[in-house]
Coordinates of C-alpha atoms in Angstrom, one line a residue:
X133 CA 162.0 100.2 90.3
X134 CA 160.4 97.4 92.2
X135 CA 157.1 97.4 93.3
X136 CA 157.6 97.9 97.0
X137 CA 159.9 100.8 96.2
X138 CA 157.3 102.5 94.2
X139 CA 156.9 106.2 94.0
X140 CA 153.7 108.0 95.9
X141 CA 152.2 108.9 92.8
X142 CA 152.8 106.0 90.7
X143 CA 149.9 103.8 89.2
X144 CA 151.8 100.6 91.1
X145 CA 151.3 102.0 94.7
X146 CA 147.4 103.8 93.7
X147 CA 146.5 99.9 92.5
X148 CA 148.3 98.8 95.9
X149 CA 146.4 101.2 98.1
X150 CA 143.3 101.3 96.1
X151 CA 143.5 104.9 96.0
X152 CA 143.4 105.3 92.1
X153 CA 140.9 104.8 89.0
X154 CA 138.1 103.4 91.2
X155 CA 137.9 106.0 93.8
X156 CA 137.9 108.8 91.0
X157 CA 135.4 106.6 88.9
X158 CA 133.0 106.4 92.2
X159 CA 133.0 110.2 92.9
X160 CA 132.5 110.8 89.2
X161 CA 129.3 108.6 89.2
X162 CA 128.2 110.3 92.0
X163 CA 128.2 113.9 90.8
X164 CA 126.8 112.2 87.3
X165 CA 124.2 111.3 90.0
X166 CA 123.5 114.4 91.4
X167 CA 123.4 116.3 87.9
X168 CA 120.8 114.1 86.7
X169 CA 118.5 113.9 89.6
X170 CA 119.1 117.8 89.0
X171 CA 117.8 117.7 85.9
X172 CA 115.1 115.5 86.7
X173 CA 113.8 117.9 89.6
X174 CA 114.0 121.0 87.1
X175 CA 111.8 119.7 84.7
X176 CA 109.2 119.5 87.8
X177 CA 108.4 122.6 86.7
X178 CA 107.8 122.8 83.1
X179 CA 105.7 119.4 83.3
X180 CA 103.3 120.9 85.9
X181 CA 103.3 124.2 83.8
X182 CA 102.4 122.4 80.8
X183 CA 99.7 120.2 82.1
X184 CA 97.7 123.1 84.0
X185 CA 98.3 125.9 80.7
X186 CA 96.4 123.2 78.7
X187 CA 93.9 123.0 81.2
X188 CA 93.2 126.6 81.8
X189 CA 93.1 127.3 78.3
X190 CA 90.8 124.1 77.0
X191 CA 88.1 125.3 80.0
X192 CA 87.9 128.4 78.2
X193 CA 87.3 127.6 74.9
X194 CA 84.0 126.3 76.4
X195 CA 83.2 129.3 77.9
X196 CA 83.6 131.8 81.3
X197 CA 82.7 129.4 84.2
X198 CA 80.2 131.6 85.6
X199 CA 78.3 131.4 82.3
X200 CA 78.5 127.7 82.4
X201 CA 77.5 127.0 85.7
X202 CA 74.8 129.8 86.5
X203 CA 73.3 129.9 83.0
X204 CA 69.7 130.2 83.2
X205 CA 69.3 130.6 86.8
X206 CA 70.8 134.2 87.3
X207 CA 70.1 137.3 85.5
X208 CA 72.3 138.4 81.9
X209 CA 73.4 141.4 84.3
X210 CA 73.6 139.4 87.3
X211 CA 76.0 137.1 85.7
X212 CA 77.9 140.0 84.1
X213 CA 78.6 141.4 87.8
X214 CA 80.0 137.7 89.2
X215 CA 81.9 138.3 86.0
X216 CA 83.5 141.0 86.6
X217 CA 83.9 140.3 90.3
X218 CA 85.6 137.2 89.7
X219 CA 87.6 139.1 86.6
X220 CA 86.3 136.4 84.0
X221 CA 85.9 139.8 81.9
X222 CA 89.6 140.7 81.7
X223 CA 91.9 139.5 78.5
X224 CA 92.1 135.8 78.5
X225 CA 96.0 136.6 78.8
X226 CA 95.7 138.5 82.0
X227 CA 93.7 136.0 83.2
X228 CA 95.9 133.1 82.8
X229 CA 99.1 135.1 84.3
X230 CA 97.1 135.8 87.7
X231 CA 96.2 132.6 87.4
X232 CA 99.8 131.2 87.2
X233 CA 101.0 133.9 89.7
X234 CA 98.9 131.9 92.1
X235 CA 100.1 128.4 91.5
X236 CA 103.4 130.0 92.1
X237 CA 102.2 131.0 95.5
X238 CA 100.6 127.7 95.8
X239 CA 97.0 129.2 95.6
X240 CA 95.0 127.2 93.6
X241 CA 91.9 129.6 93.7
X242 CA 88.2 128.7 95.0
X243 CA 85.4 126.6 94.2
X244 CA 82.1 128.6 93.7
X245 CA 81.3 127.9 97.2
X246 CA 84.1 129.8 98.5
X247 CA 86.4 127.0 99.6
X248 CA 89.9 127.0 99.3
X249 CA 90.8 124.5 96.7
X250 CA 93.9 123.7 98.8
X251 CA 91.7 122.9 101.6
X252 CA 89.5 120.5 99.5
X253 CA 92.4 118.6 98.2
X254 CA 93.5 118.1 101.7
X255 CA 90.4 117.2 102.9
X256 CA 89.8 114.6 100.0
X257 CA 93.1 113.9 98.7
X258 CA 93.7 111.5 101.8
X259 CA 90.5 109.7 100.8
X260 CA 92.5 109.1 97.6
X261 CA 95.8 108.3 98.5
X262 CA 94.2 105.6 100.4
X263 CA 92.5 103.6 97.9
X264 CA 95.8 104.0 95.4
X265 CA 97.9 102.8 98.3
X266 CA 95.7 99.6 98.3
X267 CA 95.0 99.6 94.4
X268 CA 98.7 99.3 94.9
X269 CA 98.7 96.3 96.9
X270 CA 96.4 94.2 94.7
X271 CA 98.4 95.2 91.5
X272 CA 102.0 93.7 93.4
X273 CA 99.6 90.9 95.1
X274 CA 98.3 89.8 91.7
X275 CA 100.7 90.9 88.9
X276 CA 103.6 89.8 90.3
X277 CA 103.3 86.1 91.0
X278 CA 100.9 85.4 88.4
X279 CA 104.1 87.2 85.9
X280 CA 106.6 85.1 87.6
X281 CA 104.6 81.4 87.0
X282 CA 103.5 82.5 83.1
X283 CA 107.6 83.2 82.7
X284 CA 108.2 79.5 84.2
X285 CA 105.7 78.0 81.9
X286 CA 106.4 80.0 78.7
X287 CA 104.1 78.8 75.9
X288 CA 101.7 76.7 78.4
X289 CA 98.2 77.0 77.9
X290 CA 98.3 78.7 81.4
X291 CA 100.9 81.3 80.2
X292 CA 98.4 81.7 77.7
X293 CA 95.2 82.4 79.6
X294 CA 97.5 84.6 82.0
X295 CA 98.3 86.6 79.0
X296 CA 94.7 87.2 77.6
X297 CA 94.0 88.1 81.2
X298 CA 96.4 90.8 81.7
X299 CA 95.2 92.7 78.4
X300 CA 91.4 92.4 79.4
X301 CA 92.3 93.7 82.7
X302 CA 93.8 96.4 81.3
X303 CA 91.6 97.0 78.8
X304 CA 88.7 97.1 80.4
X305 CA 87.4 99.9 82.0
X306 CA 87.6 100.3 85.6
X307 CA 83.8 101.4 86.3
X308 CA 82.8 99.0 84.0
X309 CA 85.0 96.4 86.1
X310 CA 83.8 98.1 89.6
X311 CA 79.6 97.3 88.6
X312 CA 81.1 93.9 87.8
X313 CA 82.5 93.5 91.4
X314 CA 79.9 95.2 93.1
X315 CA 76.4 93.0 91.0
X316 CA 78.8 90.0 92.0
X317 CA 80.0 90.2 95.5
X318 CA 77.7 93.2 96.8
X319 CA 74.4 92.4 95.6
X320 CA 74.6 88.9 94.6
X321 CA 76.5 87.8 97.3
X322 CA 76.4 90.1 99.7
X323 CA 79.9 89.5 101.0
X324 CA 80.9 93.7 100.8
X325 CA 79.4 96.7 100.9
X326 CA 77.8 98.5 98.0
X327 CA 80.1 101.6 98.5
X328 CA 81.2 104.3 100.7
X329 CA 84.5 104.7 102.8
X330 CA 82.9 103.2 106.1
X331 CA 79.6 102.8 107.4
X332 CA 77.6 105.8 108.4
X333 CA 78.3 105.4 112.3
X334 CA 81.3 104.3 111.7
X335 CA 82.2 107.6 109.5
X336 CA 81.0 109.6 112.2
X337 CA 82.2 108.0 114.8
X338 CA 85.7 108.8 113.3
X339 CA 85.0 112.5 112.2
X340 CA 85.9 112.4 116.3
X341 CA 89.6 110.9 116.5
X342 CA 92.3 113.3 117.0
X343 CA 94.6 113.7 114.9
X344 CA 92.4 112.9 112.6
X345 CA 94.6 112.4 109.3
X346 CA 91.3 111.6 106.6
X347 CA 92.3 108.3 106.0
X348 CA 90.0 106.2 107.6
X349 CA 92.3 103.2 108.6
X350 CA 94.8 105.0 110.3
X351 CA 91.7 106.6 111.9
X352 CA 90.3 103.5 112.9
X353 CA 93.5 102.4 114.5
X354 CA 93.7 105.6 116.6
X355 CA 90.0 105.0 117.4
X356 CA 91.6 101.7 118.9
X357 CA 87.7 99.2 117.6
X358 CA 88.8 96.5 115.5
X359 CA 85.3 96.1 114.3
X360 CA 85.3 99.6 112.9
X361 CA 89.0 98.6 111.2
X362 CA 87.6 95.8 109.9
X363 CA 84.4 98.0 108.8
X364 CA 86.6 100.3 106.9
X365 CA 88.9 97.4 105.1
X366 CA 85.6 95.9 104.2
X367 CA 84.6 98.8 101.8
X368 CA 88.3 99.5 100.1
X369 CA 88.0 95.8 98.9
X370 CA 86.2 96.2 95.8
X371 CA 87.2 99.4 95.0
X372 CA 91.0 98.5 95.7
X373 CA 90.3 95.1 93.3
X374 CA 88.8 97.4 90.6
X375 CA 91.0 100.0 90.6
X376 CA 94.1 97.7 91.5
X377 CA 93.9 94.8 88.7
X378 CA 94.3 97.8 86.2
X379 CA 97.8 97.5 86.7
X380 CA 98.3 94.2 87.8
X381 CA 97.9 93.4 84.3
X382 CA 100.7 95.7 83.5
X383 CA 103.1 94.2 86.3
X384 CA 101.9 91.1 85.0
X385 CA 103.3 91.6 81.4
X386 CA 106.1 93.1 82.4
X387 CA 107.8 90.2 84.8
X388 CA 107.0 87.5 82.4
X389 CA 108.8 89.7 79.4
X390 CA 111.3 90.5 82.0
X391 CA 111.7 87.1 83.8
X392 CA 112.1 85.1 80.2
X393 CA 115.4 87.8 79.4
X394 CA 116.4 87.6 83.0
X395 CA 116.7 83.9 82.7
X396 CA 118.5 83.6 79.7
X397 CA 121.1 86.0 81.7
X398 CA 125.1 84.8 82.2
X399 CA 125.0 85.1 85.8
X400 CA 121.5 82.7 86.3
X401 CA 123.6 80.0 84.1
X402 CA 126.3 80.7 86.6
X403 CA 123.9 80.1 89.0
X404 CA 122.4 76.8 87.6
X405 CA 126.1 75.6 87.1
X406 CA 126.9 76.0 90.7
X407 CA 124.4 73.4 90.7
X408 CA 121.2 75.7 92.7
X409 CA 117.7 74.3 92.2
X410 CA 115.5 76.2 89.3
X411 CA 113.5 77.5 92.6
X412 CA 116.2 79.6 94.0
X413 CA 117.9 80.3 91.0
X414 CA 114.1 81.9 90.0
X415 CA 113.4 83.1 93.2
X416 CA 116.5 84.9 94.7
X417 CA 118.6 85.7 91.5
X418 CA 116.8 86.4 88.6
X419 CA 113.0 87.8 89.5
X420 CA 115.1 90.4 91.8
X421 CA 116.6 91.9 88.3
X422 CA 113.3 91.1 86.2
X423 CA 111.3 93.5 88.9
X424 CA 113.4 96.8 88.4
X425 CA 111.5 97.6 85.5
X426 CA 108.3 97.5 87.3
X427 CA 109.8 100.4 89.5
X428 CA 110.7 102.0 86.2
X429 CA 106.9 102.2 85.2
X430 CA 105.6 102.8 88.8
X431 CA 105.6 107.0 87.9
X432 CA 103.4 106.1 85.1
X433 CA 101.1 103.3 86.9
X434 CA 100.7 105.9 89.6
X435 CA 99.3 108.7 86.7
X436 CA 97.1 105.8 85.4
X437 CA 95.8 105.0 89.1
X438 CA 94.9 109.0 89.7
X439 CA 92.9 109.1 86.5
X440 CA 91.1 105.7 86.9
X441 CA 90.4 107.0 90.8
X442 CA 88.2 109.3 89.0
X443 CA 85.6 106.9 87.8
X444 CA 86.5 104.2 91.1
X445 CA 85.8 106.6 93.4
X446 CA 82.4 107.7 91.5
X447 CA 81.4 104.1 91.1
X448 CA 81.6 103.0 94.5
X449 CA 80.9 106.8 96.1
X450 CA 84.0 106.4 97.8
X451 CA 84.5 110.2 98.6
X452 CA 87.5 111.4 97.7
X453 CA 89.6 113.6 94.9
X454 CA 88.4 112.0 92.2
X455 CA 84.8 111.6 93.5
X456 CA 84.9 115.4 94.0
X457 CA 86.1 116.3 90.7
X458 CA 83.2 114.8 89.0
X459 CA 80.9 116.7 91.5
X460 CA 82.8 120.0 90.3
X461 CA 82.7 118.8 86.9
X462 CA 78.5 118.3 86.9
X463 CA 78.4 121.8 88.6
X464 CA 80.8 123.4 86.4
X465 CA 82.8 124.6 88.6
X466 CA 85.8 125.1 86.3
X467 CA 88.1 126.8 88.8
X468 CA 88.1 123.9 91.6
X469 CA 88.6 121.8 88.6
X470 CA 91.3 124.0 87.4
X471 CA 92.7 123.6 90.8
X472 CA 92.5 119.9 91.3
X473 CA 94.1 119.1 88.3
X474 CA 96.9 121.6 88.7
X475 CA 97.5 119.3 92.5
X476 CA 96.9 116.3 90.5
X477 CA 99.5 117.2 87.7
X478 CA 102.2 118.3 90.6
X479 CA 102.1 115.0 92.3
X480 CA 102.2 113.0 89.5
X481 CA 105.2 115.1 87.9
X482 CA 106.9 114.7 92.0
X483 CA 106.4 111.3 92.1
X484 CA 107.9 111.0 88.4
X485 CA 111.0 112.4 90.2
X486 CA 111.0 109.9 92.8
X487 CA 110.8 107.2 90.9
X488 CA 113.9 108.5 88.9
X489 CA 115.8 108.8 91.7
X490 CA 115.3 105.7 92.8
X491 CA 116.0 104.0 89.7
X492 CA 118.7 105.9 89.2
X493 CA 120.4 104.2 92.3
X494 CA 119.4 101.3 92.3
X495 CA 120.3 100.0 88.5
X496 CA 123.5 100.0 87.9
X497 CA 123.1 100.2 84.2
X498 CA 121.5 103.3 84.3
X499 CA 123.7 106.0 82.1
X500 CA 124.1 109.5 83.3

């Protein structure tokens, strides 16, 4: 039978009408797709479960929270009432299933004085978001490049120095970094501001704008005064550099490694065989492919950012989540902390699941 007298179902007319193998193949990677960003979004749950049982239980090995913050200021019996107001005197058991119960409903309890902790993270969780979103910034600004030239010049003294770099920047610790920044350019220099979010009447002036979304440079924009914009940028400089160049040494590392396999690749000696300069070939063929793992690792970079907020946002009093939870943590104020770290441990398990997804579509050589 010849070709053009084919039958309907025969594998010369599906290869003829491209209805065969690769349309099957494509809808078969596409429910392999769906089944693992499944997967991926059920273990949401056990992560967050995981990280906030360990929490509630290590709090009270130290002790009831009433105990430990009111100790020595109340009563023996007026800290037995708060106690058992609170139902700290209950089976530790009991106690943990209410306490779960609640995450399920998406209360996270109150802080000792009587806020919502859902209402705290909104309120400060902004603050936070912001400085990661330009910690962010400064780790693509600097690791990045800096990865791409130490790849060009492998085994250069620059490569080198680029390399030493990127482990003390990661090594060191970020409020150890932020006093650095702030002695230098603060105090010595006098170039940004010690610390804060904004200046006082520019913070107040803001408190004003509706909306009002908590992140002061959006709010500055609705505000509609450049100088209180440029008041705002101002102070997330250092903290953004400090908190920022913690990864950068990370994405650093990771494009040169990257880069050096990437160039070794068969379709970049395709490319330098069709005669393209060592510019492009760098530029739009291989660094494209050598910055997928970078995405890979962004779930965990954004983990690392979180905690390290913790200690940027105390070091330069920029007031948000993290700058709060060591204000709960002096006070002892184990439920907010409880709280706060149960939000803390569900965004960092959601954005685990993004970043999964996204991988997951974008590199081809993923395996489902």
């Amino acid at each position: 039978m010849s070709q053009d007298t084919a039958a309907p179902g025969s594998p010369v007319r599906a290869r003829r009408t491209g209805t065969g193998k690769s349309k099957g193949g494509g809808q078969s990677r596409q429910v392999a797709l769906l089944k693992y960003l499944a997967v991926r979004l059920a273990l949401i749950v056990p992560t967050a479960w995981l990280l906030v049982t360990v929490v509630f239980f290590l709090m009270r090995v130290i002790g009831d929270p009433i105990s430990a913050a009111l100790g020595g200021r109340l009563t023996q019996d007026q800290i037995e009432e708060r106690k058992e107001a609170a139902g700290f005197n209950r089976p530790i058991l009991t106690q943990y299933w209410e306490y779960i119960s609640g995450l399920a409903r998406l209360d996270f309890g109150r802080s000792q004085d009587n806020r919502a902790i859902s209402e705290v993270v909104v309120t400060y969780g902004a603050a936070t978001v912001e400085l990661v979103f330009w910690a962010l910034i400064v780790a693509f600004a600097v690791g990045v490049p800096l990865g791409r030239y130490a790849a060009t010049h492998r085994d250069t003294p620059a490569d080198a120095a680029l390399r030493l770099g990127a482990i003390v920047a990661y090594a060191a610790p970020v409020f150890f970094v932020g006093m650095l920044l702030k002695l230098v350019f603060s105090v010595g220099l006098g170039w940004f501001p010690v610390g804060g979010r904004a200046s006082t009447n520019v913070e107040l002036a803001l408190q004003h704008v509706s909306p009002k979304t908590n992140i002061l440079v959006i709010d500055a924009i609705l505000y509609g005064d450049p100088s209180y914009l440029l008041d705002v940028l101002k102070h997330a400089v250092l903290p953004a550099v400090a908190l920022g160049l913690l990864t950068a040494g990370v994405f650093l590392r990771l494009v040169r490694v990257n880069l050096i396999q990437t160039m070794r690749s068969d379709f970049v000696e395709a490319a330098k065989a069709r005669g393209l300069t060592p510019r492009v070939v760098v530029g739009r063929h291989a660094v494209r492919n050598a910055l997928i793992p970078i995405i890979t690792v962004m779930g965990m970079c954004i983990a690392m950012m979180l905690g390290g907020a913790v200690l940027t946002e105390t070091t330069f009093e920029w007031k948000g989540l993290g700058y709060q939870l060591a204000e709960y943590l002096k006070a002892r104020d184990f439920v907010a902390v409880q709280g706060i770290v149960a939000c803390i441990a569900l965004v960092v398990a959601l954005m685990s699941f993004v970043v999964d997804a996204i991988v997951a579509m974008i590199d081809p050589r993923v395996r489902f």
